[in-house]
Amino acid sequence: MLQMVLTIWVLGICAYTDVKYQKISKKILAAYGVMILLIHLIGNDSQVMGLILGLLPGIFCIVISWITRQSLGYGDSILACLCGLSLGLEKCMAILCFAFFISGIFGALMLFILKKEKTYEMPFVPFLFLGTVLIEIVSR
């Protein structure tokens, strides 16, 4: 529960800065990473394999960032890694599926209805935030 609340809080802040400034604060990412590690250490949650598996969706996003020359930014990908560390593989995969799906719908609306160019850049963190909130609502 604490990890979900922390994740939603951090994603909310990062979504705001991503929309407003098109940047994700490295200080917030670092603080979030430290808090996740402390929660795992204090909670005696030392399942190393679970932590490594939680990183896989974020690592996949980093590869996408590299292949697409940051169409998906590295900050978004690092945030996905940290979400995986915090919430685990299953929830992180579900969050990313929701985020990519919703951003695809939003992108199609921007392209076809608002007549934006194909090169129009959308912030991705708000979709991660929305995906996380939806997963939390659905899982209750």
Coordinates of N, CA and C in Angstrom, one line a residue:
M1 N 0.8 -1.2 0.0 CA 0.0 0.0 0.0 C 0.9 1.3 0.0
L2 N 1.9 1.3 0.9 CA 2.8 2.4 0.9 C 3.5 2.7 -0.4
Q3 N 3.9 1.6 -1.0 CA 4.6 1.7 -2.3 C 3.7 2.2 -3.4
M4 N 2.4 1.9 -3.4 CA 1.4 2.4 -4.4 C 1.2 3.8 -4.1
V5 N 1.0 4.2 -2.9 CA 0.8 5.7 -2.6 C 2.0 6.5 -3.0
L6 N 3.2 6.0 -2.7 CA 4.4 6.7 -3.0 C 4.5 6.8 -4.5
T7 N 4.2 5.8 -5.2 CA 4.3 5.7 -6.7 C 3.3 6.7 -7.3
I8 N 2.1 6.7 -6.9 CA 1.1 7.6 -7.4 C 1.5 9.1 -7.1
W9 N 2.0 9.3 -5.9 CA 2.4 10.7 -5.6 C 3.6 11.2 -6.5
V10 N 4.6 10.3 -6.6 CA 5.7 10.7 -7.5 C 5.3 10.8 -8.9
L11 N 4.5 9.9 -9.4 CA 4.0 10.0 -10.8 C 3.2 11.3 -11.0
G12 N 2.4 11.7 -10.0 CA 1.6 12.9 -10.1 C 2.5 14.1 -10.3
I13 N 3.6 14.2 -9.5 CA 4.5 15.3 -9.5 C 5.2 15.3 -10.9
C14 N 5.7 14.1 -11.3 CA 6.4 14.0 -12.6 C 5.5 14.3 -13.7
A15 N 4.3 13.9 -13.7 CA 3.3 14.2 -14.8 C 3.2 15.7 -14.9
Y16 N 3.0 16.4 -13.8 CA 2.9 17.9 -13.9 C 4.1 18.5 -14.5
T17 N 5.3 18.1 -14.1 CA 6.5 18.7 -14.6 C 6.8 18.3 -16.1
D18 N 6.3 17.1 -16.4 CA 6.5 16.6 -17.8 C 5.6 17.4 -18.7
V19 N 4.4 17.7 -18.3 CA 3.5 18.5 -19.1 C 3.9 19.9 -19.2
K20 N 4.3 20.5 -18.0 CA 4.6 21.9 -18.0 C 6.0 22.3 -18.6
Y21 N 7.0 21.4 -18.3 CA 8.4 21.8 -18.7 C 9.0 20.7 -19.6
Q22 N 8.3 19.7 -19.9 CA 8.8 18.6 -20.8 C 10.1 18.0 -20.2
K23 N 10.2 17.9 -18.9 CA 11.3 17.4 -18.2 C 10.9 16.6 -17.0
I24 N 11.7 15.6 -16.6 CA 11.4 14.8 -15.4 C 12.7 15.1 -14.5
S25 N 12.4 15.5 -13.3 CA 13.5 15.9 -12.4 C 14.3 14.7 -12.0
K26 N 15.6 14.8 -12.2 CA 16.5 13.7 -11.8 C 16.6 13.6 -10.3
K27 N 16.4 14.7 -9.6 CA 16.4 14.7 -8.1 C 15.2 13.9 -7.6
I28 N 14.0 14.1 -8.2 CA 12.8 13.3 -7.8 C 13.0 11.8 -8.1
L29 N 13.6 11.5 -9.3 CA 13.8 10.1 -9.6 C 14.8 9.5 -8.6
A30 N 15.9 10.2 -8.3 CA 16.8 9.7 -7.3 C 16.2 9.5 -5.9
A31 N 15.4 10.5 -5.5 CA 14.8 10.4 -4.2 C 13.8 9.2 -4.2
Y32 N 13.0 9.0 -5.3 CA 12.1 7.9 -5.4 C 12.8 6.6 -5.3
G33 N 13.9 6.5 -6.1 CA 14.7 5.2 -6.0 C 15.2 4.9 -4.6
V34 N 15.7 5.9 -3.9 CA 16.2 5.7 -2.6 C 15.1 5.3 -1.6
M35 N 13.9 5.9 -1.8 CA 12.8 5.5 -0.9 C 12.3 4.1 -1.2
I36 N 12.3 3.7 -2.5 CA 11.9 2.3 -2.8 C 12.9 1.3 -2.2
L37 N 14.2 1.6 -2.3 CA 15.2 0.7 -1.7 C 15.0 0.6 -0.2
L38 N 14.8 1.8 0.4 CA 14.6 1.8 1.9 C 13.4 1.0 2.3
I39 N 12.3 1.2 1.6 CA 11.1 0.4 1.9 C 11.4 -1.1 1.8
H40 N 12.1 -1.5 0.8 CA 12.4 -2.9 0.6 C 13.4 -3.4 1.7
L41 N 14.3 -2.6 2.1 CA 15.3 -3.0 3.2 C 14.6 -3.0 4.5
I42 N 13.8 -2.0 4.8 CA 13.1 -2.0 6.1 C 12.0 -3.1 6.2
G43 N 11.4 -3.3 5.1 CA 10.3 -4.3 5.1 C 10.8 -5.7 5.0
N44 N 12.2 -5.9 5.0 CA 12.8 -7.2 4.9 C 12.3 -7.9 3.6
D45 N 12.1 -7.2 2.6 CA 11.7 -7.7 1.3 C 12.9 -7.9 0.4
S46 N 13.6 -8.9 0.7 CA 14.9 -9.1 0.1 C 14.9 -10.2 -1.1
Q47 N 13.8 -10.2 -1.7 CA 13.6 -11.1 -2.9 C 14.3 -10.5 -4.1
V48 N 15.5 -10.8 -4.3 CA 16.3 -10.2 -5.3 C 15.7 -10.5 -6.7
M49 N 15.3 -11.7 -6.9 CA 14.7 -12.1 -8.2 C 13.4 -11.3 -8.5
G50 N 12.6 -11.0 -7.5 CA 11.4 -10.2 -7.7 C 11.8 -8.8 -8.1
L51 N 12.8 -8.3 -7.5 CA 13.3 -6.9 -7.8 C 13.8 -6.9 -9.3
I52 N 14.6 -7.9 -9.6 CA 15.2 -7.9 -11.0 C 14.0 -8.1 -12.0
L53 N 13.1 -8.9 -11.7 CA 11.9 -9.1 -12.7 C 11.1 -7.8 -12.8
G54 N 11.0 -7.0 -11.7 CA 10.3 -5.8 -11.7 C 11.0 -4.8 -12.6
L55 N 12.3 -4.9 -12.8 CA 13.0 -4.0 -13.7 C 12.8 -4.2 -15.2
L56 N 12.4 -5.4 -15.5 CA 12.3 -5.8 -17.0 C 11.4 -4.9 -17.8
P57 N 10.2 -4.5 -17.4 CA 9.4 -3.6 -18.2 C 10.1 -2.3 -18.5
G58 N 10.8 -1.8 -17.5 CA 11.5 -0.5 -17.6 C 12.7 -0.7 -18.5
I59 N 13.4 -1.8 -18.4 CA 14.5 -2.1 -19.3 C 14.0 -2.2 -20.8
F60 N 12.9 -2.8 -21.0 CA 12.3 -2.8 -22.3 C 12.0 -1.4 -22.8
C61 N 11.5 -0.5 -21.9 CA 11.3 0.9 -22.3 C 12.6 1.6 -22.6
I62 N 13.7 1.3 -21.9 CA 15.0 1.9 -22.2 C 15.4 1.5 -23.6
V63 N 15.2 0.2 -23.9 CA 15.6 -0.3 -25.3 C 14.8 0.5 -26.3
I64 N 13.5 0.7 -26.1 CA 12.6 1.4 -27.0 C 13.1 2.8 -27.1
S65 N 13.5 3.5 -26.0 CA 14.1 4.8 -26.0 C 15.3 4.9 -26.9
W66 N 16.2 3.9 -26.8 CA 17.4 3.9 -27.5 C 17.1 3.7 -29.0
I67 N 16.3 2.7 -29.3 CA 16.0 2.4 -30.7 C 15.3 3.6 -31.4
T68 N 14.4 4.2 -30.7 CA 13.6 5.3 -31.4 C 14.3 6.7 -31.2
R69 N 15.5 6.7 -30.7 CA 16.2 8.0 -30.4 C 15.4 8.9 -29.6
Q70 N 14.8 8.4 -28.5 CA 14.1 9.0 -27.4 C 12.7 9.5 -27.9
S71 N 12.1 8.8 -28.7 CA 10.6 9.1 -28.9 C 9.9 8.9 -27.6
L72 N 10.3 7.8 -26.9 CA 10.0 7.6 -25.5 C 11.2 8.0 -24.8
G73 N 11.1 9.1 -24.0 CA 12.3 9.6 -23.3 C 12.9 8.7 -22.3
Y74 N 14.2 8.9 -22.0 CA 14.9 8.1 -21.0 C 14.3 8.3 -19.6
G75 N 13.9 9.5 -19.4 CA 13.3 9.8 -18.1 C 12.0 9.0 -17.8
D76 N 11.2 8.8 -18.9 CA 10.0 8.0 -18.8 C 10.4 6.5 -18.5
S77 N 11.5 6.1 -19.2 CA 11.9 4.7 -19.1 C 12.5 4.4 -17.7
I78 N 13.2 5.4 -17.2 CA 13.8 5.2 -15.8 C 12.7 5.2 -14.8
L79 N 11.7 6.0 -15.0 CA 10.5 6.0 -14.1 C 9.8 4.7 -14.2
A80 N 9.7 4.1 -15.4 CA 9.1 2.8 -15.5 C 9.9 1.7 -14.8
C81 N 11.2 1.8 -14.8 CA 12.1 0.9 -14.0 C 11.8 1.0 -12.5
L82 N 11.7 2.3 -12.1 CA 11.5 2.5 -10.6 C 10.1 2.0 -10.2
C83 N 9.1 2.2 -11.1 CA 7.7 1.7 -10.8 C 7.8 0.2 -10.7
G84 N 8.6 -0.5 -11.6 CA 8.7 -1.9 -11.5 C 9.4 -2.4 -10.2
L85 N 10.4 -1.6 -9.8 CA 11.0 -2.0 -8.5 C 10.1 -1.8 -7.4
S86 N 9.2 -0.8 -7.4 CA 8.3 -0.5 -6.4 C 7.1 -1.4 -6.3
L87 N 6.5 -1.7 -7.5 CA 5.2 -2.4 -7.5 C 5.3 -3.8 -8.0
G88 N 6.5 -4.2 -8.6 CA 6.6 -5.6 -9.1 C 6.3 -5.7 -10.6
L89 N 6.7 -6.8 -11.2 CA 6.5 -7.1 -12.6 C 5.1 -7.0 -13.1
E90 N 4.2 -7.7 -12.4 CA 2.8 -7.8 -12.9 C 2.1 -6.5 -12.9
K91 N 2.2 -5.7 -11.8 CA 1.6 -4.4 -11.8 C 2.2 -3.4 -12.8
C92 N 3.5 -3.5 -12.9 CA 4.2 -2.6 -13.8 C 3.8 -2.9 -15.3
M93 N 3.7 -4.2 -15.6 CA 3.3 -4.5 -17.0 C 1.9 -4.0 -17.2
A94 N 1.0 -4.2 -16.3 CA -0.4 -3.7 -16.4 C -0.4 -2.2 -16.6
I95 N 0.4 -1.5 -15.8 CA 0.4 0.0 -15.9 C 0.9 0.4 -17.2
L96 N 2.0 -0.2 -17.7 CA 2.5 0.1 -19.0 C 1.5 -0.2 -20.1
C97 N 0.8 -1.3 -20.0 CA -0.2 -1.6 -21.1 C -1.3 -0.6 -21.1
F98 N -1.8 -0.2 -19.9 CA -2.8 0.9 -19.9 C -2.2 2.2 -20.4
A99 N -1.0 2.5 -20.0 CA -0.4 3.8 -20.4 C -0.2 3.8 -21.9
F100 N 0.4 2.8 -22.5 CA 0.6 2.8 -24.0 C -0.8 2.8 -24.7
F101 N -1.8 2.1 -24.2 CA -3.1 2.0 -24.8 C -3.7 3.4 -24.8
I102 N -3.8 4.0 -23.6 CA -4.4 5.3 -23.5 C -3.6 6.4 -24.3
S103 N -2.3 6.3 -24.3 CA -1.6 7.3 -25.0 C -1.8 7.1 -26.5
G104 N -2.0 5.9 -27.0 CA -2.3 5.6 -28.4 C -3.6 6.2 -28.8
I105 N -4.6 6.0 -28.0 CA -5.9 6.6 -28.2 C -5.8 8.2 -28.3
F106 N -5.1 8.7 -27.3 CA -4.9 10.2 -27.2 C -4.2 10.7 -28.4
G107 N -3.1 9.9 -28.8 CA -2.3 10.3 -30.0 C -3.2 10.3 -31.3
A108 N -4.0 9.3 -31.4 CA -4.9 9.2 -32.6 C -5.9 10.4 -32.6
L109 N -6.4 10.7 -31.4 CA -7.3 11.9 -31.4 C -6.6 13.2 -31.8
M110 N -5.3 13.3 -31.3 CA -4.6 14.5 -31.6 C -4.3 14.6 -33.1
L111 N -4.0 13.4 -33.7 CA -3.6 13.3 -35.1 C -4.8 13.6 -36.0
F112 N -5.9 12.9 -35.7 CA -7.0 12.9 -36.6 C -8.1 14.0 -36.3
I113 N -8.3 14.3 -35.1 CA -9.3 15.3 -34.8 C -8.7 16.7 -34.6
L114 N -7.6 16.8 -33.9 CA -6.9 18.1 -33.7 C -5.9 18.5 -34.8
K115 N -5.7 17.5 -35.7 CA -4.8 17.7 -36.9 C -3.4 18.1 -36.5
K116 N -2.9 17.5 -35.5 CA -1.5 17.7 -35.1 C -0.6 16.9 -36.1
E117 N 0.6 17.3 -36.2 CA 1.6 16.7 -37.0 C 2.0 15.3 -36.4
K118 N 2.5 14.4 -37.2 CA 3.0 13.1 -36.7 C 4.2 13.3 -35.8
T119 N 4.9 14.4 -35.9 CA 6.1 14.7 -35.1 C 5.7 15.4 -33.7
Y120 N 4.4 15.6 -33.5 CA 3.9 16.2 -32.3 C 4.4 15.3 -31.1
E121 N 5.0 16.0 -30.1 CA 5.5 15.3 -28.9 C 4.5 15.4 -27.8
M122 N 4.1 14.2 -27.2 CA 3.3 14.2 -26.1 C 4.1 13.7 -24.9
P123 N 3.8 14.3 -23.7 CA 4.4 13.8 -22.5 C 3.8 12.4 -22.2
F124 N 4.7 11.5 -21.7 CA 4.2 10.1 -21.5 C 3.9 9.9 -20.0
V125 N 4.5 10.6 -19.1 CA 4.3 10.4 -17.6 C 2.8 10.5 -17.2
P126 N 2.1 11.5 -17.8 CA 0.6 11.5 -17.4 C -0.1 10.2 -17.7
F127 N 0.3 9.5 -18.7 CA -0.3 8.3 -19.0 C 0.1 7.2 -18.1
L128 N 1.4 7.2 -17.6 CA 1.8 6.3 -16.6 C 1.0 6.6 -15.3
F129 N 0.8 7.8 -15.0 CA 0.1 8.2 -13.8 C -1.4 7.7 -13.9
L130 N -2.0 7.9 -15.0 CA -3.4 7.5 -15.2 C -3.5 5.9 -15.2
G131 N -2.5 5.3 -15.8 CA -2.4 3.8 -15.8 C -2.3 3.3 -14.4
T132 N -1.5 3.9 -13.5 CA -1.3 3.5 -12.2 C -2.6 3.7 -11.4
V133 N -3.2 4.8 -11.5 CA -4.5 5.1 -10.8 C -5.5 4.0 -11.2
L134 N -5.6 3.8 -12.5 CA -6.6 2.8 -13.0 C -6.3 1.4 -12.5
I135 N -5.0 1.0 -12.4 CA -4.7 -0.3 -11.9 C -5.1 -0.4 -10.4
E136 N -4.8 0.7 -9.7 CA -5.2 0.7 -8.2 C -6.7 0.6 -8.1
I137 N -7.5 1.3 -8.9 CA -8.9 1.2 -8.8 C -9.4 -0.2 -9.2
V138 N -8.9 -0.7 -10.2 CA -9.3 -2.0 -10.7 C -9.0 -3.1 -9.7
S139 N -7.8 -3.0 -9.0 CA -7.4 -4.1 -8.1 C -8.1 -4.0 -6.8
R140 N -8.9 -3.1 -6.5 CA -9.6 -3.0 -5.2 C -10.8 -3.8 -5.2

